[in-house]
PDB file of C-alpha atoms in Angstrom:
ATOM      1  CA  UNK A 296     232.882 113.126  39.222  1.00 39.00           C
ATOM      2  CA  UNK A 297     234.935 115.385  41.464  1.00 43.00           C
ATOM      3  CA  UNK A 298     232.599 117.961  42.970  1.00 42.00           C
ATOM      4  CA  UNK A 299     235.372 119.883  44.745  1.00 48.00           C
ATOM      5  CA  UNK A 300     237.372 120.173  41.534  1.00 47.00           C
ATOM      6  CA  UNK A 301     234.325 121.511  39.692  1.00 45.00           C
ATOM      7  CA  UNK A 302     234.007 124.238  42.318  1.00 45.00           C
ATOM      8  CA  UNK A 303     237.701 125.058  42.042  1.00 47.00           C
ATOM      9  CA  UNK A 304     237.573 125.352  38.270  1.00 45.00           C
ATOM     10  CA  UNK A 305     234.299 127.264  38.381  1.00 39.00           C
ATOM     11  CA  UNK A 306     235.990 129.758  40.702  1.00 40.00           C
ATOM     12  CA  UNK A 307     238.660 130.327  38.072  1.00 39.00           C
ATOM     13  CA  UNK A 308     241.828 128.355  37.564  1.00 40.00           C
ATOM     14  CA  UNK A 309     243.905 131.446  36.853  1.00 39.00           C
ATOM     15  CA  UNK A 310     243.181 132.861  40.304  1.00 43.00           C
ATOM     16  CA  UNK A 311     244.361 129.653  41.946  1.00 45.00           C
ATOM     17  CA  UNK A 312     247.476 129.539  39.847  1.00 41.00           C
ATOM     18  CA  UNK A 313     248.947 132.832  40.917  1.00 41.00           C
ATOM     19  CA  UNK A 314     252.377 131.530  41.786  1.00 40.00           C
ATOM     20  CA  UNK A 315     255.172 134.112  41.870  1.00 41.00           C
ATOM     21  CA  UNK A 316     257.675 133.665  39.072  1.00 43.00           C
ATOM     22  CA  UNK A 317     255.277 131.857  36.736  1.00 46.00           C
ATOM     23  CA  UNK A 318     256.490 132.285  33.177  1.00 46.00           C
ATOM     24  CA  UNK A 319     254.745 131.190  30.016  1.00 52.00           C
ATOM     25  CA  UNK A 320     251.315 129.835  29.198  1.00 66.00           C
ATOM     26  CA  UNK A 321     251.921 126.222  30.242  1.00 82.00           C
ATOM     27  CA  UNK A 322     251.160 124.890  33.697  1.00 89.00           C
ATOM     28  CA  UNK A 323     254.036 123.366  35.615  1.00 93.00           C
ATOM     29  CA  UNK A 324     253.680 120.111  37.510  1.00 95.00           C
ATOM     30  CA  UNK A 325     253.513 122.106  40.750  1.00 95.00           C
ATOM     31  CA  UNK A 326     250.703 124.331  39.466  1.00 93.00           C
ATOM     32  CA  UNK A 327     248.723 121.219  38.549  1.00 94.00           C
ATOM     33  CA  UNK A 328     249.603 119.732  41.925  1.00 96.00           C
ATOM     34  CA  UNK A 329     248.203 122.830  43.622  1.00 95.00           C
ATOM     35  CA  UNK A 330     244.837 122.398  41.903  1.00 94.00           C
ATOM     36  CA  UNK A 331     244.672 118.687  42.730  1.00 96.00           C
ATOM     37  CA  UNK A 332     245.667 119.185  46.380  1.00 96.00           C
ATOM     38  CA  UNK A 333     243.084 121.935  46.824  1.00 95.00           C
ATOM     39  CA  UNK A 334     240.460 119.521  45.467  1.00 95.00           C
ATOM     40  CA  UNK A 335     241.054 116.908  48.204  1.00 96.00           C
ATOM     41  CA  UNK A 336     237.750 116.895  50.095  1.00 96.00           C
ATOM     42  CA  UNK A 337     237.627 117.639  53.810  1.00 96.00           C
ATOM     43  CA  UNK A 338     237.483 114.388  55.760  1.00 97.00           C
ATOM     44  CA  UNK A 339     239.524 112.523  53.123  1.00 98.00           C
ATOM     45  CA  UNK A 340     243.198 111.900  52.412  1.00 98.00           C
ATOM     46  CA  UNK A 341     245.046 111.373  49.143  1.00 98.00           C
ATOM     47  CA  UNK A 342     248.290 109.554  48.442  1.00 97.00           C
ATOM     48  CA  UNK A 343     251.388 111.052  46.849  1.00 97.00           C
ATOM     49  CA  UNK A 344     250.963 108.667  43.908  1.00 96.00           C
ATOM     50  CA  UNK A 345     247.303 109.528  43.507  1.00 97.00           C
ATOM     51  CA  UNK A 346     248.103 113.236  43.274  1.00 97.00           C
ATOM     52  CA  UNK A 347     250.855 112.539  40.740  1.00 96.00           C
ATOM     53  CA  UNK A 348     248.438 110.440  38.662  1.00 95.00           C
ATOM     54  CA  UNK A 349     245.797 113.176  38.687  1.00 96.00           C
ATOM     55  CA  UNK A 350     248.483 115.628  37.528  1.00 95.00           C
ATOM     56  CA  UNK A 351     249.221 113.370  34.552  1.00 93.00           C
ATOM     57  CA  UNK A 352     252.551 112.051  35.861  1.00 94.00           C
ATOM     58  CA  UNK A 353     251.742 108.760  37.590  1.00 91.00           C
ATOM     59  CA  UNK A 354     255.394 107.970  38.378  1.00 95.00           C
ATOM     60  CA  UNK A 355     256.114 111.306  40.070  1.00 95.00           C
ATOM     61  CA  UNK A 356     254.944 110.598  43.623  1.00 96.00           C
ATOM     62  CA  UNK A 357     258.321 111.634  45.058  1.00 96.00           C
ATOM     63  CA  UNK A 358     258.032 114.927  43.208  1.00 97.00           C
ATOM     64  CA  UNK A 359     254.719 115.514  44.999  1.00 97.00           C
ATOM     65  CA  UNK A 360     256.443 115.013  48.351  1.00 95.00           C
ATOM     66  CA  UNK A 361     259.277 117.306  47.327  1.00 95.00           C
ATOM     67  CA  UNK A 362     256.844 119.980  46.130  1.00 95.00           C
ATOM     68  CA  UNK A 363     254.887 119.856  49.380  1.00 94.00           C
ATOM     69  CA  UNK A 364     258.028 119.950  51.517  1.00 92.00           C
ATOM     70  CA  UNK A 365     259.530 122.887  49.598  1.00 93.00           C
ATOM     71  CA  UNK A 366     256.268 124.823  49.173  1.00 93.00           C
ATOM     72  CA  UNK A 367     256.538 124.756  45.369  1.00 95.00           C
ATOM     73  CA  UNK A 368     252.768 124.566  44.881  1.00 93.00           C
ATOM     74  CA  UNK A 369     252.199 127.826  46.736  1.00 92.00           C
ATOM     75  CA  UNK A 370     250.660 128.496  50.118  1.00 91.00           C
ATOM     76  CA  UNK A 371     247.409 127.259  51.576  1.00 93.00           C
ATOM     77  CA  UNK A 372     247.846 123.657  50.406  1.00 94.00           C
ATOM     78  CA  UNK A 373     246.258 121.120  52.811  1.00 95.00           C
ATOM     79  CA  UNK A 374     249.459 119.035  52.959  1.00 94.00           C
ATOM     80  CA  UNK A 375     248.197 117.312  56.097  1.00 95.00           C
ATOM     81  CA  UNK A 376     245.693 115.442  53.859  1.00 97.00           C
ATOM     82  CA  UNK A 377     248.507 113.730  51.923  1.00 96.00           C
ATOM     83  CA  UNK A 378     249.778 110.327  53.066  1.00 96.00           C
ATOM     84  CA  UNK A 379     251.817 107.525  51.550  1.00 96.00           C
ATOM     85  CA  UNK A 380     250.349 104.584  49.632  1.00 96.00           C
ATOM     86  CA  UNK A 381     249.904 102.535  52.812  1.00 96.00           C
ATOM     87  CA  UNK A 382     248.102 105.327  54.653  1.00 96.00           C
ATOM     88  CA  UNK A 383     251.142 106.197  56.790  1.00 95.00           C
ATOM     89  CA  UNK A 384     251.755 109.802  57.758  1.00 94.00           C
ATOM     90  CA  UNK A 385     255.202 109.735  56.175  1.00 87.00           C
ATOM     91  CA  UNK A 386     255.558 113.517  55.925  1.00 80.00           C
ATOM     92  CA  UNK A 387     254.918 114.071  59.632  1.00 78.00           C
ATOM     93  CA  UNK A 388     258.517 115.151  60.305  1.00 81.00           C
ATOM     94  CA  UNK A 389     258.061 118.145  58.005  1.00 85.00           C
ATOM     95  CA  UNK A 390     255.330 119.685  60.162  1.00 87.00           C
ATOM     96  CA  UNK A 391     256.035 122.224  62.894  1.00 87.00           C
ATOM     97  CA  UNK A 392     255.475 119.622  65.636  1.00 88.00           C
ATOM     98  CA  UNK A 393     255.496 115.806  65.364  1.00 82.00           C
ATOM     99  CA  UNK A 394     251.793 115.505  66.215  1.00 89.00           C
ATOM    100  CA  UNK A 395     250.510 118.397  64.081  1.00 93.00           C
ATOM    101  CA  UNK A 396     249.483 116.266  61.079  1.00 94.00           C
ATOM    102  CA  UNK A 397     247.579 113.875  63.378  1.00 94.00           C
ATOM    103  CA  UNK A 398     245.856 116.813  65.071  1.00 94.00           C
ATOM    104  CA  UNK A 399     244.880 118.473  61.783  1.00 95.00           C
ATOM    105  CA  UNK A 400     243.547 115.185  60.415  1.00 97.00           C
ATOM    106  CA  UNK A 401     241.551 114.574  63.602  1.00 97.00           C
ATOM    107  CA  UNK A 402     240.090 118.087  63.337  1.00 97.00           C
ATOM    108  CA  UNK A 403     239.184 117.185  59.735  1.00 97.00           C
ATOM    109  CA  UNK A 404     237.378 114.028  60.912  1.00 97.00           C
ATOM    110  CA  UNK A 405     240.120 111.572  59.912  1.00 98.00           C
ATOM    111  CA  UNK A 406     241.497 109.522  62.821  1.00 97.00           C
ATOM    112  CA  UNK A 407     245.142 108.487  62.686  1.00 96.00           C
ATOM    113  CA  UNK A 408     246.050 105.362  64.624  1.00 95.00           C
ATOM    114  CA  UNK A 409     249.447 104.257  65.929  1.00 93.00           C
ATOM    115  CA  UNK A 410     250.326 100.831  64.511  1.00 92.00           C
ATOM    116  CA  UNK A 411     253.449 100.317  66.601  1.00 93.00           C
ATOM    117  CA  UNK A 412     255.725 101.863  63.971  1.00 91.00           C
ATOM    118  CA  UNK A 413     253.981 104.976  62.665  1.00 90.00           C
ATOM    119  CA  UNK A 414     250.718 106.905  62.526  1.00 93.00           C
ATOM    120  CA  UNK A 415     248.339 105.636  59.830  1.00 96.00           C
ATOM    121  CA  UNK A 416     244.903 106.361  58.435  1.00 97.00           C
ATOM    122  CA  UNK A 417     242.513 103.794  56.998  1.00 97.00           C
ATOM    123  CA  UNK A 418     242.614 104.444  53.242  1.00 97.00           C
ATOM    124  CA  UNK A 419     239.577 102.232  52.616  1.00 97.00           C
ATOM    125  CA  UNK A 420     237.473 104.482  54.817  1.00 97.00           C
ATOM    126  CA  UNK A 421     239.143 107.879  54.489  1.00 98.00           C
ATOM    127  CA  UNK A 422     240.942 107.670  51.151  1.00 98.00           C
ATOM    128  CA  UNK A 423     239.797 110.034  48.403  1.00 97.00           C
ATOM    129  CA  UNK A 424     238.192 107.786  45.812  1.00 96.00           C
ATOM    130  CA  UNK A 425     239.319 108.852  42.336  1.00 94.00           C
ATOM    131  CA  UNK A 426     239.087 107.082  38.983  1.00 90.00           C
ATOM    132  CA  UNK A 427     240.714 107.293  35.556  1.00 88.00           C
ATOM    133  CA  UNK A 428     237.709 109.424  34.575  1.00 91.00           C
ATOM    134  CA  UNK A 429     238.705 111.900  37.283  1.00 92.00           C
ATOM    135  CA  UNK A 430     242.253 112.001  35.864  1.00 91.00           C
ATOM    136  CA  UNK A 431     240.758 112.711  32.427  1.00 92.00           C
ATOM    137  CA  UNK A 432     238.657 115.491  33.948  1.00 93.00           C
ATOM    138  CA  UNK A 433     241.737 117.150  35.437  1.00 93.00           C
ATOM    139  CA  UNK A 434     243.724 116.675  32.200  1.00 92.00           C
ATOM    140  CA  UNK A 435     240.987 118.401  30.198  1.00 91.00           C
ATOM    141  CA  UNK A 436     240.744 121.232  32.713  1.00 89.00           C
ATOM    142  CA  UNK A 437     244.537 121.696  32.692  1.00 89.00           C
ATOM    143  CA  UNK A 438     244.592 121.817  28.864  1.00 87.00           C
ATOM    144  CA  UNK A 439     241.821 124.397  28.851  1.00 85.00           C
ATOM    145  CA  UNK A 440     243.566 126.489  31.501  1.00 82.00           C
ATOM    146  CA  UNK A 441     246.729 126.484  29.383  1.00 78.00           C
ATOM    147  CA  UNK A 442     244.935 127.542  26.229  1.00 77.00           C
ATOM    148  CA  UNK A 443     242.648 130.048  27.962  1.00 65.00           C
ATOM    149  CA  UNK A 444     239.680 128.603  26.090  1.00 51.00           C
ATOM    150  CA  UNK A 445     237.359 127.380  28.814  1.00 51.00           C
ATOM    151  CA  UNK A 446     234.377 125.297  27.900  1.00 49.00           C
ATOM    152  CA  UNK A 447     231.850 123.418  29.982  1.00 49.00           C
ATOM    153  CA  UNK A 448     233.887 120.816  31.896  1.00 46.00           C
ATOM    154  CA  UNK A 449     231.948 117.577  32.251  1.00 46.00           C
TER     155      UNK A 449
END
């Protein structure tokens, strides 16, 4: 199970979801995306599609990229830990400098290698391993956050 996510939810979902302009009791895709992105462990990377799947919208990988680029999930998101499905650092042009994502990943213990076309990470070694059970865990936690009726999340 996702240890980081347990810590995040134990710390209180409502505190993490303080996004200016939030209206209503239901979590938006970007609020869910915030929780999932904050759960990516140090030393690991996640794919856009993986984040979308854990948010309950498996076909919304482009929306993840858009949300990261536009800051729609709030501040403090470790966007440098998000790569495309092949491990390529496809969002590198949206960082302050072209090598910033590589530098941040290296500082995080994830080497990025030049393959002749782009910078890539080895997803087999450094990819965040999630399962359908992890997606179910997040879905349950999101439902409980929306209804404000927390129970023991297993």
